[in-house]
CSV table of C-alpha atoms and ligand atoms in Angstrom, one decimal:
chain,number,residue,atom,x,y,z
F,1,MET,CA,-100.9,-218.6,2.9
F,2,THR,CA,-100.3,-218.4,-0.4
F,3,ARG,CA,-99.3,-222.0,-1.4
F,4,ILE,CA,-96.6,-222.0,-4.6
F,5,THR,CA,-98.0,-225.4,-6.6
F,6,ASN,CA,-95.3,-225.5,-9.8
F,7,HIS,CA,-93.0,-228.0,-7.8
F,8,LEU,CA,-92.5,-230.6,-5.5
F,9,PRO,CA,-93.8,-230.9,-2.0
F,10,THR,CA,-91.4,-229.3,0.1
F,11,ALA,CA,-90.2,-232.5,1.8
F,12,GLU,CA,-89.5,-234.3,-1.3
F,13,LEU,CA,-87.3,-231.1,-2.1
F,14,GLN,CA,-86.0,-230.9,1.2
F,15,ARG,CA,-85.0,-234.9,1.1
F,16,LEU,CA,-83.7,-234.5,-2.7
F,17,ASP,CA,-81.4,-231.4,-1.8
F,18,ALA,CA,-79.9,-233.3,1.4
F,19,ALA,CA,-79.5,-236.7,-1.0
F,20,HIS,CA,-77.4,-234.9,-3.8
F,21,HIS,CA,-76.4,-231.2,-3.1
F,22,MET,CA,-73.8,-230.6,-1.1
F,23,HIS,CA,-74.0,-226.9,1.2
F,24,PRO,CA,-71.5,-224.5,1.3
F,25,PHE,CA,-70.7,-223.9,5.1
F,26,SER,CA,-73.2,-226.3,6.4
F,27,THR,CA,-73.1,-229.6,8.2
F,28,GLN,CA,-74.8,-231.7,6.2
F,29,ALA,CA,-75.7,-234.2,8.3
F,30,ASP,CA,-77.7,-231.8,10.1
F,31,LEU,CA,-79.1,-230.4,7.2
F,32,ALA,CA,-80.4,-233.4,6.4
F,33,LYS,CA,-82.1,-234.1,9.7
F,34,ARG,CA,-84.0,-230.8,9.1
F,35,GLY,CA,-84.2,-230.0,6.0
F,36,ALA,CA,-83.4,-226.7,4.0
F,37,ARG,CA,-85.4,-223.9,3.9
F,38,VAL,CA,-86.7,-224.0,-0.1
F,39,ILE,CA,-86.6,-220.3,-1.1
F,40,THR,CA,-88.4,-220.1,-4.4
F,41,ARG,CA,-88.8,-216.7,-5.4
F,42,ALA,CA,-88.0,-213.2,-4.8
F,43,LYS,CA,-89.2,-209.8,-5.0
F,44,GLY,CA,-87.9,-205.9,-3.8
F,45,CYS,CA,-86.3,-207.0,-0.3
F,46,PHE,CA,-89.0,-209.8,0.2
F,47,LEU,CA,-87.5,-214.2,-0.5
F,48,THR,CA,-90.9,-216.4,-0.6
F,49,ASP,CA,-90.6,-220.1,0.7
F,50,SER,CA,-91.9,-223.3,-0.8
F,51,GLU,CA,-94.5,-222.7,1.9
F,52,GLY,CA,-95.7,-219.4,0.5
F,53,GLU,CA,-94.2,-217.6,3.3
F,54,GLU,CA,-92.6,-214.0,2.7
F,55,ILE,CA,-89.3,-213.5,4.3
F,56,LEU,CA,-87.7,-210.1,4.9
F,57,ASP,CA,-83.8,-210.1,3.6
F,58,ALA,CA,-81.9,-208.2,5.6
F,59,MET,CA,-78.8,-208.9,4.4
F,60,ALA,CA,-79.0,-209.0,0.2
F,61,GLY,CA,-78.9,-212.3,-0.2
F,62,LEU,CA,-75.0,-212.9,0.6
F,63,TRP,CA,-74.8,-208.9,1.6
F,64,CYS,CA,-74.8,-208.8,-2.2
F,65,VAL,CA,-78.3,-207.4,-4.0
F,66,ASN,CA,-77.8,-204.4,-3.7
F,67,VAL,CA,-80.7,-203.4,-6.0
F,68,GLY,CA,-82.8,-205.5,-4.9
F,69,TYR,CA,-84.6,-209.0,-6.4
F,70,GLY,CA,-87.0,-209.0,-9.7
F,71,ARG,CA,-85.1,-205.9,-12.0
F,72,GLU,CA,-86.8,-206.8,-14.8
F,73,GLU,CA,-84.4,-204.8,-17.0
F,74,LEU,CA,-81.5,-206.6,-15.7
F,75,VAL,CA,-83.0,-210.0,-17.0
F,76,GLN,CA,-83.5,-208.0,-20.3
F,77,VAL,CA,-80.3,-207.0,-20.6
F,78,ALA,CA,-79.1,-210.9,-19.6
F,79,ALA,CA,-81.6,-211.9,-22.4
F,80,ALA,CA,-80.5,-209.4,-25.1
F,81,GLN,CA,-76.7,-210.4,-24.9
F,82,MET,CA,-77.2,-214.1,-24.5
F,83,ARG,CA,-79.1,-213.5,-28.0
F,84,GLU,CA,-76.1,-211.5,-29.3
F,85,LEU,CA,-72.9,-212.9,-28.2
F,86,PRO,CA,-73.7,-215.9,-25.1
F,87,TYR,CA,-69.6,-216.0,-24.9
F,88,TYR,CA,-66.5,-215.3,-25.7
F,89,ASN,CA,-63.4,-214.5,-24.1
F,90,THR,CA,-60.5,-211.7,-24.0
F,91,PHE,CA,-57.6,-213.9,-24.3
F,92,PHE,CA,-55.4,-214.1,-27.3
F,93,MET,CA,-55.8,-210.2,-28.7
F,94,THR,CA,-59.8,-210.6,-28.7
F,95,THR,CA,-62.0,-208.5,-26.7
F,96,HIS,CA,-65.9,-207.6,-26.7
F,97,VAL,CA,-68.3,-204.5,-25.9
F,98,PRO,CA,-69.4,-205.5,-23.1
F,99,ALA,CA,-65.6,-205.9,-21.2
F,100,ILE,CA,-64.8,-202.8,-23.1
F,101,ALA,CA,-68.1,-201.0,-21.6
F,102,LEU,CA,-68.3,-202.7,-18.1
F,103,SER,CA,-64.0,-201.3,-17.7
F,104,ALA,CA,-64.7,-198.2,-18.8
F,105,LYS,CA,-67.5,-197.5,-16.4
F,106,LEU,CA,-65.6,-199.0,-13.5
F,107,ALA,CA,-62.4,-196.8,-14.4
F,108,GLU,CA,-64.9,-194.0,-14.4
F,109,LEU,CA,-66.2,-194.8,-10.9
F,110,ALA,CA,-63.3,-196.0,-9.1
F,111,PRO,CA,-61.1,-193.3,-7.0
F,112,GLY,CA,-58.5,-191.9,-8.1
F,113,ASP,CA,-55.9,-193.6,-10.5
F,114,LEU,CA,-57.2,-196.7,-10.1
F,115,ASN,CA,-58.1,-197.3,-13.7
F,116,HIS,CA,-57.7,-201.0,-15.1
F,117,VAL,CA,-59.8,-203.9,-14.4
F,118,PHE,CA,-59.0,-207.8,-14.3
F,119,TYR,CA,-61.5,-210.0,-14.0
F,120,SER,CA,-63.2,-213.1,-11.8
F,121,CYS,CA,-66.5,-214.8,-11.2
F,122,SER,CA,-65.9,-214.2,-7.7
F,123,GLY,CA,-64.7,-212.1,-5.0
F,124,SER,CA,-62.4,-215.5,-4.0
F,125,GLU,CA,-60.7,-215.6,-7.3
F,126,ALA,CA,-60.0,-211.7,-7.6
F,127,ASN,CA,-58.3,-212.4,-4.4
F,128,ASP,CA,-56.3,-215.3,-5.7
F,129,THR,CA,-55.7,-212.8,-9.1
F,130,ASN,CA,-54.1,-210.5,-6.2
F,131,ILE,CA,-52.2,-212.5,-4.8
F,132,ARG,CA,-50.4,-213.1,-7.8
F,133,LEU,CA,-50.8,-209.5,-9.1
F,134,VAL,CA,-48.6,-207.6,-6.8
F,135,ARG,CA,-46.1,-210.4,-6.2
F,136,THR,CA,-45.5,-210.3,-9.6
F,137,TYR,CA,-45.6,-206.6,-10.1
F,138,TRP,CA,-42.8,-206.5,-7.5
F,139,ALA,CA,-40.6,-209.3,-8.9
F,140,THR,CA,-41.1,-207.2,-12.8
F,141,LYS,CA,-39.7,-204.3,-10.5
F,142,GLY,CA,-37.0,-206.2,-9.9
F,143,GLN,CA,-37.9,-206.6,-6.2
F,144,PRO,CA,-38.7,-210.6,-6.3
F,145,SER,CA,-38.3,-210.7,-2.6
F,146,LYS,CA,-41.5,-208.1,-1.7
F,147,PHE,CA,-43.2,-211.6,-1.6
F,148,THR,CA,-45.1,-211.7,2.0
F,149,ILE,CA,-49.0,-210.1,2.3
F,150,ILE,CA,-49.9,-208.8,5.5
F,151,SER,CA,-53.5,-209.5,6.4
F,152,ARG,CA,-56.0,-209.7,9.3
F,153,LYS,CA,-57.0,-212.4,11.9
F,154,ASN,CA,-61.0,-212.6,11.1
F,155,GLY,CA,-60.7,-210.7,8.0
F,156,TYR,CA,-62.4,-212.6,4.9
F,157,HIS,CA,-61.1,-212.5,2.0
F,158,GLY,CA,-62.9,-215.9,0.3
F,159,SER,CA,-62.5,-219.4,0.9
F,160,THR,CA,-60.0,-220.7,-2.0
F,161,MET,CA,-56.6,-221.5,-1.3
F,162,GLY,CA,-55.5,-217.7,-1.5
F,163,GLY,CA,-58.5,-216.3,-0.2
F,164,GLY,CA,-58.8,-218.4,2.7
F,165,SER,CA,-55.3,-218.1,3.3
F,166,LEU,CA,-55.3,-214.4,3.2
F,167,GLY,CA,-58.8,-214.1,5.2
F,168,GLY,CA,-58.0,-214.9,9.2
F,169,MET,CA,-60.6,-217.2,10.2
F,170,ALA,CA,-59.2,-220.3,12.5
F,171,GLY,CA,-62.2,-222.5,10.8
F,172,ILE,CA,-61.1,-222.3,7.4
F,173,HIS,CA,-57.3,-222.7,8.2
F,174,SER,CA,-58.3,-225.9,9.8
F,175,GLN,CA,-59.1,-227.8,7.0
F,176,GLY,CA,-57.3,-228.6,3.9
F,177,GLY,CA,-53.5,-227.4,4.5
F,178,LEU,CA,-54.1,-223.3,4.6
F,179,PRO,CA,-53.2,-220.5,4.4
F,180,ILE,CA,-50.8,-220.7,1.7
F,181,PRO,CA,-47.4,-220.0,2.4
F,182,GLY,CA,-46.1,-216.0,2.6
F,183,ILE,CA,-49.0,-215.0,3.7
F,184,HIS,CA,-49.2,-213.4,7.8
F,185,HIS,CA,-52.0,-212.2,9.8
F,186,ILE,CA,-51.7,-209.3,12.5
F,187,GLY,CA,-54.9,-208.4,14.9
F,188,GLN,CA,-58.1,-207.1,13.8
F,189,PRO,CA,-59.4,-203.6,15.1
F,190,ASP,CA,-62.2,-204.9,17.0
F,191,TRP,CA,-62.1,-202.7,19.9
F,192,TRP,CA,-65.2,-204.1,21.4
F,193,SER,CA,-64.2,-207.8,21.9
F,194,GLU,CA,-60.3,-207.2,22.5
F,195,GLY,CA,-60.0,-203.5,23.5
F,196,GLY,CA,-60.0,-204.1,26.9
F,197,ASP,CA,-59.4,-200.9,29.5
F,198,MET,CA,-58.0,-199.4,26.4
F,199,SER,CA,-59.9,-196.2,24.6
F,200,PRO,CA,-61.1,-197.1,21.2
F,201,GLU,CA,-58.3,-194.3,20.0
F,202,ASP,CA,-55.7,-195.9,21.7
F,203,PHE,CA,-56.7,-199.1,20.4
F,204,GLY,CA,-57.0,-198.3,17.1
F,205,LEU,CA,-53.7,-197.3,16.6
F,206,MET,CA,-51.9,-200.2,18.9
F,207,ARG,CA,-53.7,-202.5,16.2
F,208,ALA,CA,-52.6,-200.2,13.4
F,209,ARG,CA,-48.9,-200.4,14.6
F,210,GLU,CA,-49.3,-203.9,14.6
F,211,LEU,CA,-48.7,-203.7,10.6
F,212,GLU,CA,-45.2,-201.8,11.3
F,213,GLN,CA,-44.2,-204.2,13.7
F,214,ALA,CA,-45.0,-206.7,11.3
F,215,ILE,CA,-43.2,-204.6,8.4
F,216,ASP,CA,-39.9,-204.4,10.5
F,217,GLU,CA,-39.8,-208.1,11.4
F,218,ILE,CA,-40.5,-209.7,7.8
F,219,GLY,CA,-38.9,-207.0,6.4
F,220,GLU,CA,-39.8,-204.0,4.4
F,221,ASP,CA,-37.8,-205.7,1.3
F,222,ASN,CA,-40.0,-208.6,1.9
F,223,VAL,CA,-43.6,-207.6,1.8
F,224,ALA,CA,-45.5,-207.4,-1.0
F,225,ALA,CA,-49.4,-205.8,0.6
F,226,PHE,CA,-51.5,-205.9,3.1
F,227,ILE,CA,-54.7,-206.2,2.2
F,228,ALA,CA,-58.1,-205.3,4.4
F,229,GLU,CA,-61.9,-205.1,4.4
F,230,PRO,CA,-62.9,-201.2,4.7
F,231,VAL,CA,-65.2,-202.8,7.0
F,232,GLN,CA,-64.9,-206.0,8.2
F,233,GLY,CA,-68.3,-207.8,7.0
F,234,ALA,CA,-68.6,-211.8,7.6
F,235,GLY,CA,-65.9,-211.1,10.5
F,236,GLY,CA,-69.2,-209.7,12.1
F,237,VAL,CA,-69.5,-205.6,10.5
F,238,ILE,CA,-66.5,-204.9,12.6
F,239,VAL,CA,-65.9,-201.1,12.8
F,240,ALA,CA,-62.1,-200.0,13.1
F,241,PRO,CA,-62.0,-196.7,15.5
F,242,ASN,CA,-61.4,-193.7,13.3
F,243,THR,CA,-57.9,-193.8,14.2
F,244,TYR,CA,-56.7,-197.1,12.2
F,245,TRP,CA,-57.6,-196.4,8.9
F,246,PRO,CA,-55.1,-192.8,8.6
F,247,GLU,CA,-52.1,-194.8,10.6
F,248,VAL,CA,-52.6,-197.8,8.1
F,249,SER,CA,-52.6,-195.8,5.3
F,250,ARG,CA,-49.2,-193.8,6.8
F,251,ILE,CA,-47.4,-197.2,7.3
F,252,CYS,CA,-48.0,-198.7,3.5
F,253,ARG,CA,-47.3,-195.3,1.7
F,254,GLU,CA,-44.2,-194.8,3.9
F,255,ARG,CA,-43.1,-198.6,4.3
F,256,ASN,CA,-43.7,-198.7,0.6
F,257,ILE,CA,-46.4,-201.9,0.4
F,258,LEU,CA,-49.1,-201.7,-1.7
F,259,LEU,CA,-52.8,-201.5,-0.4
F,260,ILE,CA,-55.6,-203.9,-1.6
F,261,ALA,CA,-58.7,-202.4,0.0
F,262,ASP,CA,-61.3,-205.6,-0.3
F,263,GLU,CA,-64.4,-203.9,-1.5
F,264,VAL,CA,-66.3,-207.1,-2.3
F,265,ILE,CA,-68.9,-206.5,0.5
F,266,CYS,CA,-68.6,-202.7,0.8
F,267,GLY,CA,-68.4,-201.9,-2.8
F,268,PHE,CA,-71.3,-200.2,-5.4
F,269,GLY,CA,-73.0,-198.2,-2.5
F,270,ARG,CA,-72.6,-200.1,0.4
F,271,THR,CA,-71.3,-197.6,2.8
F,272,GLY,CA,-73.0,-194.5,1.8
F,273,ASN,CA,-70.5,-193.4,-1.5
F,274,TRP,CA,-69.6,-196.0,-4.1
F,275,PHE,CA,-66.9,-198.0,-2.4
F,276,GLY,CA,-66.0,-198.2,1.4
F,277,SER,CA,-62.6,-196.9,0.3
F,278,GLN,CA,-64.1,-193.3,0.4
F,279,THR,CA,-66.4,-193.6,3.0
F,280,LEU,CA,-63.0,-194.8,5.2
F,281,GLY,CA,-60.7,-192.4,3.3
F,282,ILE,CA,-58.6,-194.9,2.5
F,283,THR,CA,-56.3,-194.8,-1.2
F,284,PRO,CA,-55.9,-198.2,-2.5
F,285,ASP,CA,-53.5,-199.2,-5.1
F,286,ILE,CA,-56.2,-202.6,-5.6
F,287,MET,CA,-60.0,-202.6,-5.0
F,288,THR,CA,-61.2,-206.0,-4.8
F,289,VAL,CA,-64.8,-205.9,-6.1
F,290,ALA,CA,-67.8,-208.5,-6.5
F,291,LYS,CA,-71.5,-209.1,-5.1
F,292,GLY,CA,-72.9,-206.2,-5.7
F,293,LEU,CA,-71.3,-205.3,-8.8
F,294,SER,CA,-73.5,-207.4,-10.4
F,295,SER,CA,-76.5,-207.0,-7.6
F,296,GLY,CA,-75.7,-211.1,-7.7
F,297,TYR,CA,-77.9,-211.3,-10.7
F,298,GLN,CA,-74.8,-212.7,-12.5
F,299,PRO,CA,-71.4,-214.2,-11.2
F,300,ILE,CA,-68.4,-211.2,-11.8
F,301,GLY,CA,-65.9,-209.8,-9.6
F,302,GLY,CA,-62.6,-208.2,-10.3
F,303,SER,CA,-59.2,-206.5,-9.3
F,304,ILE,CA,-59.3,-202.7,-10.0
F,305,VAL,CA,-55.7,-201.8,-10.2
F,306,SER,CA,-53.7,-198.4,-10.5
F,307,ASP,CA,-52.2,-196.6,-13.7
F,308,GLU,CA,-48.8,-197.2,-12.3
F,309,ILE,CA,-49.7,-201.4,-11.7
F,310,ALA,CA,-51.3,-202.0,-14.6
F,311,GLU,CA,-48.5,-200.5,-16.7
F,312,VAL,CA,-45.8,-202.7,-14.9
F,313,ILE,CA,-47.9,-205.8,-15.7
F,314,GLY,CA,-48.6,-204.6,-18.9
F,315,SER,CA,-45.1,-204.7,-19.8
F,316,ILE,CA,-44.4,-208.7,-19.3
F,317,GLU,CA,-47.0,-211.7,-20.1
F,318,PHE,CA,-49.4,-211.9,-17.2
F,319,ASN,CA,-50.0,-215.4,-17.1
F,320,HIS,CA,-52.9,-215.5,-15.3
F,321,GLY,CA,-56.8,-215.5,-16.5
F,322,TYR,CA,-60.3,-217.6,-16.4
F,323,THR,CA,-62.3,-218.8,-18.7
F,324,TYR,CA,-64.9,-216.4,-17.7
F,325,HIS,CA,-63.1,-213.9,-17.7
F,326,ALA,CA,-65.3,-210.6,-18.1
F,327,HIS,CA,-67.8,-212.6,-19.2
F,328,PRO,CA,-70.6,-210.9,-22.1
F,329,VAL,CA,-73.5,-211.8,-19.8
F,330,ALA,CA,-72.0,-211.1,-16.6
F,331,ALA,CA,-70.7,-208.1,-17.8
F,332,ALA,CA,-73.5,-206.6,-19.5
F,333,VAL,CA,-75.8,-207.5,-16.2
F,334,ALA,CA,-73.3,-205.4,-14.2
F,335,LEU,CA,-73.1,-202.1,-16.5
F,336,GLU,CA,-76.3,-202.1,-16.3
F,337,ASN,CA,-76.9,-202.8,-12.6
F,338,LEU,CA,-74.2,-199.6,-12.5
F,339,ARG,CA,-76.7,-198.1,-14.5
F,340,ILE,CA,-79.4,-198.3,-11.9
F,341,LEU,CA,-77.5,-197.4,-8.8
F,342,GLU,CA,-76.4,-193.9,-10.7
F,343,GLU,CA,-79.4,-193.0,-12.4
F,344,GLU,CA,-81.7,-194.0,-9.7
F,345,GLN,CA,-79.5,-192.4,-7.3
F,346,ILE,CA,-79.1,-195.1,-5.1
F,347,VAL,CA,-75.7,-194.7,-3.7
F,348,THR,CA,-76.9,-190.7,-2.9
F,349,ARG,CA,-80.3,-191.7,-1.1
F,350,VAL,CA,-78.4,-194.2,0.5
F,351,ARG,CA,-76.2,-191.4,2.0
F,352,GLU,CA,-78.6,-189.0,2.7
F,353,HIS,CA,-82.0,-190.8,3.2
F,354,THR,CA,-81.7,-194.2,3.7
F,355,ALA,CA,-78.7,-194.8,6.2
F,356,PRO,CA,-79.3,-192.1,8.3
F,357,LEU,CA,-82.7,-193.7,9.0
F,358,LEU,CA,-81.5,-197.1,9.6
F,359,LYS,CA,-78.7,-195.9,11.7
F,360,ALA,CA,-81.1,-194.3,14.2
F,361,LYS,CA,-83.4,-197.3,14.8
F,362,TRP,CA,-80.9,-199.5,14.3
F,363,GLU,CA,-78.9,-197.7,17.5
F,364,SER,CA,-82.6,-197.3,19.1
F,365,LEU,CA,-82.1,-201.5,19.9
F,366,ALA,CA,-78.8,-200.6,21.9
F,367,ASP,CA,-81.7,-200.0,24.8
F,368,HIS,CA,-82.6,-204.1,24.8
F,369,PRO,CA,-80.9,-205.7,28.1
F,370,LEU,CA,-78.9,-208.4,25.7
F,371,VAL,CA,-77.4,-205.9,23.7
F,372,GLY,CA,-74.1,-204.0,24.1
F,373,GLU,CA,-73.4,-201.7,21.1
F,374,ALA,CA,-75.2,-201.3,18.0
F,375,LYS,CA,-73.1,-200.4,15.3
F,376,ILE,CA,-73.8,-199.0,11.8
F,377,VAL,CA,-71.8,-197.5,8.5
F,378,GLY,CA,-74.8,-197.1,5.9
F,379,MET,CA,-75.8,-200.4,5.1
F,380,MET,CA,-74.3,-202.6,7.0
F,381,GLY,CA,-74.9,-203.4,10.9
F,382,SER,CA,-73.9,-205.4,13.9
F,383,ILE,CA,-75.2,-205.5,17.5
F,384,ALA,CA,-73.0,-207.2,20.1
F,385,LEU,CA,-74.9,-209.1,22.3
F,386,THR,CA,-73.7,-209.6,26.0
F,387,PRO,CA,-74.9,-210.2,29.4
F,388,ASP,CA,-73.6,-207.6,31.1
F,389,LYS,CA,-73.0,-204.3,28.6
F,390,ALA,CA,-70.8,-202.5,31.2
F,391,SER,CA,-67.9,-205.0,31.1
F,392,ARG,CA,-68.5,-205.6,27.3
F,393,ALA,CA,-68.6,-209.1,29.1
F,394,ALA,CA,-68.6,-212.2,26.7
F,395,PHE,CA,-71.4,-215.2,27.4
F,396,ALA,CA,-70.6,-218.0,29.6
F,397,SER,CA,-71.9,-220.4,26.9
F,398,ASP,CA,-69.5,-221.4,24.0
F,399,PRO,CA,-68.7,-218.2,22.0
F,400,GLY,CA,-71.8,-218.1,19.1
F,401,THR,CA,-74.1,-220.1,21.1
F,402,VAL,CA,-76.5,-217.2,22.1
F,403,GLY,CA,-75.9,-215.4,18.5
F,404,TYR,CA,-77.4,-218.9,17.3
F,405,ILE,CA,-80.3,-219.0,19.3
F,406,CYS,CA,-81.3,-215.3,18.2
F,407,ARG,CA,-80.5,-216.0,14.0
F,408,GLU,CA,-83.0,-219.3,15.1
F,409,PHE,CA,-85.6,-216.6,16.8
F,410,CYS,CA,-85.2,-214.0,13.4
F,411,PHE,CA,-85.9,-217.4,10.9
F,412,GLY,CA,-89.2,-218.2,12.9
F,413,THR,CA,-90.1,-214.5,12.7
F,414,ASN,CA,-89.5,-214.7,9.0
F,415,LEU,CA,-86.8,-212.3,9.0
F,416,VAL,CA,-83.1,-213.2,7.6
F,417,MET,CA,-80.6,-211.4,10.0
F,418,ARG,CA,-77.4,-213.1,10.5
F,419,HIS,CA,-75.2,-214.1,13.2
F,420,VAL,CA,-71.3,-214.0,13.3
F,421,GLY,CA,-70.2,-215.3,17.0
F,422,ASP,CA,-72.7,-213.9,19.4
F,423,ARG,CA,-73.1,-210.3,16.9
F,424,MET,CA,-76.0,-210.1,14.9
F,425,ILE,CA,-75.4,-208.4,11.4
F,426,ILE,CA,-77.7,-207.0,8.6
F,427,SER,CA,-77.0,-206.0,5.0
F,428,PRO,CA,-80.2,-204.7,3.7
F,429,PRO,CA,-80.7,-204.2,-0.9
F,430,LEU,CA,-80.2,-200.8,-0.7
F,431,VAL,CA,-83.3,-200.0,-2.1
F,432,ILE,CA,-84.9,-201.0,1.3
F,433,SER,CA,-88.2,-198.7,2.0
F,434,ASP,CA,-88.8,-196.6,5.0
F,435,GLU,CA,-91.7,-198.8,6.2
F,436,GLU,CA,-89.8,-201.9,5.4
F,437,ILE,CA,-86.8,-200.6,7.6
F,438,ASP,CA,-89.5,-200.3,10.5
F,439,LEU,CA,-90.5,-203.9,9.8
F,440,LEU,CA,-86.8,-205.2,10.2
F,441,ILE,CA,-86.6,-203.3,13.5
F,442,ALA,CA,-89.4,-204.7,14.7
F,443,ARG,CA,-88.4,-208.1,13.8
F,444,ALA,CA,-85.1,-207.7,15.4
F,445,ARG,CA,-86.6,-206.4,18.5
F,446,HIS,CA,-89.0,-209.3,18.6
F,447,ALA,CA,-86.2,-212.0,18.1
F,448,LEU,CA,-83.9,-210.2,20.7
F,449,ASP,CA,-87.1,-210.4,23.3
F,450,GLN,CA,-87.7,-213.9,22.5
F,451,THR,CA,-83.7,-214.8,23.1
F,452,TYR,CA,-84.2,-212.9,26.4
F,453,ASP,CA,-86.6,-214.5,27.6
F,454,LYS,CA,-85.5,-218.0,26.8
F,455,LEU,CA,-81.6,-217.2,28.0
F,456,LYS,CA,-83.3,-216.4,31.1
F,457,ALA,CA,-85.7,-219.2,31.7
F,458,GLU,CA,-82.5,-221.4,30.8
F,459,GLY,CA,-79.9,-219.7,32.9
F,460,MET,CA,-78.0,-218.6,30.3
F,461,LEU,CA,-77.4,-214.9,31.3
F,462,LYS,CA,-74.5,-215.6,32.8
F,463,ALA,CA,-70.7,-213.8,31.9
F,464,ALA,CA,-68.1,-215.9,31.0
L,501,PXG,N1,-63.3,-210.7,0.1
L,501,PXG,C1,-64.8,-210.5,1.0
L,501,PXG,C2,-65.0,-209.3,1.5
L,501,PXG,C3,-66.0,-211.2,1.1
L,501,PXG,O1,-66.7,-210.9,1.9
L,501,PXG,C4,-65.2,-212.6,-0.3
L,501,PXG,C5,-64.2,-211.7,-0.3
L,501,PXG,C6,-65.4,-213.8,-1.4
L,501,PXG,O2,-66.3,-213.5,-2.3
L,501,PXG,P1,-66.8,-215.0,-2.9
L,501,PXG,O3,-67.8,-214.5,-4.0
L,501,PXG,O4,-65.7,-215.9,-3.7
L,501,PXG,O5,-67.6,-215.3,-2.0
L,501,PXG,C7,-66.0,-212.3,0.5
L,501,PXG,C8,-67.5,-213.2,0.4
L,501,PXG,C9,-71.2,-214.3,5.4
L,501,PXG,C10,-70.5,-214.4,3.4
L,501,PXG,O6,-71.6,-215.5,5.6
L,501,PXG,C11,-69.5,-213.6,3.2
L,501,PXG,C12,-69.3,-213.8,2.0
L,501,PXG,C13,-69.7,-214.8,1.0
L,501,PXG,C14,-70.1,-215.9,1.8
L,501,PXG,C15,-70.9,-215.8,3.1
L,501,PXG,O7,-71.0,-213.4,5.8
L,501,PXG,N2,-68.0,-213.0,1.6
C-alpha cells in the first residue's frame, strides 16, 4: 500500500473536515463520528484515498466523469483559457469565443431543432431556468395561464428551490418549504416496485395516461410543460416499460404541452447515444444538460431549447442570468470534452461495444439469490434486491436498510456502487475497459455474497 505523504494524516483531515465542512445530503453528526473517506487523486476509472487505497469508481463521480479522470487535454485547455480570458460575461451586448464555439457545437450535436443554449453552473440551476423559460414562453405568446409544470414522483431535477420542487423526492420536499406553487407530480413508471399484477406494457401505458388525466384536471390552458428524465437516475435507474415514452410523447404533442427532457445524467453518451432522448425515442422542446457536458471537470450546465422557444423568448428581454453563465473556462473545457468524446468515438464505442458487454455481465448478476431484476440502459444500471424474486417482494426491514448494508460492503471492497433504497446502481466512466468491467462485476458479486450472508445470519431475509 502506497502512503500518500503530501497532506496531513487522515485522522487530522477527517477531524478538520467534520469540524468545518458541511456535507451535502449527509447527517453531519454521523459523519463526524466515523470520518469521511478522503479522496486525494484519480486516474481513469480509479480513485485513490488518503490511505493509498485504490477504489473502482463505478459511479463516475456523481454520474458525470464520462471521459474518465486524468485527461491532460482538459487541464491544458483550462490553463490556456485562464491565461487568455479567465472571466467575462455575456450580459449587456457582449460575448466571447468559448461561449460561441460551445453553443454552436451543442446546436450541432443536439437533436432536431434544439439549436440554442442558455447556460448555468449546474443541473439544478438549469432546471430553475427552465421553470422561468417555459412560463415566460407561454406568457409572451399571450397565454400566461399556462403555468403549471407536471413532473414525476421519485424524479430528480436538482436541490435548489426550483429543481427540488420539480423533483419528486419526499425527503427534499420535507425541508425548507418545497415544492413551490405550480408544480404537479404524477406517478413514476417503476414497474418492479409499483406494477403489481399488471404487465409492464399495461403499467407503462397507465402511468403515461396519468399525465393526460393531470392535464384534464388542471386544464390544458393551465399547463406549461412536462419534465422527466429519459431514464430516472437518482431515483434508482428506473427504466420505463417500452409503452411509456411513445404515449407521453403523443400526449404532450396533442395537448400542446412543452416536453422537457432532463438529460443531466442521460446526456453525452451515457445511454449509448449523444442524448437519452435519442435512445428512448423522445422529441423534447428543451433538454437540461450538465454533468457529462464537461465530464465534471468544470461546473457547467444549460438548457438547450428549440428554434420556436428561442424565437419567442428572443422577442422580449428575458430577465434572468447567472454571473457565471457560459463561464469561459468551463465552456472551453466542455468544448474540449466534446471533442474527446467525438474524436475518440467514445459514444459509438459505448453503443457498439462497451454497453452490450456491460449489459451481458450486469444481467448475469440476476442469478444471485438476492437480485430480483437487473436493468441497464447503456452505461447506467440497477439491480433490485429482494428476499423473494417471484413476488418482487420488498424486505421487512425499513426501505434502504439492505441497500445500505450492501453499499457498505462495496465500500469495503473498494468499489463505489451506490444504493437508492434497496436498489444498487452503477454509472461508470464511459471509457471503462473490458478488464475493469470484469473487476466491477466481481467486486459487486462479492459484496452481494457478503450482504446475503449477513442478512441470513441476522434473520433479515424476510419479505415485508
Ligand atoms: N437533473 C438530474 C436528472 C440530475 O440527476 C440534477 C438535475 C441536478 O444537477 P446538479 O448539477 O445541480 O446537481 C441532477 C443531479 C445521486 C445524485 O446521488 C444525483 C445528482 C446529484 C447529486 C447526487 O444520485 N443528480
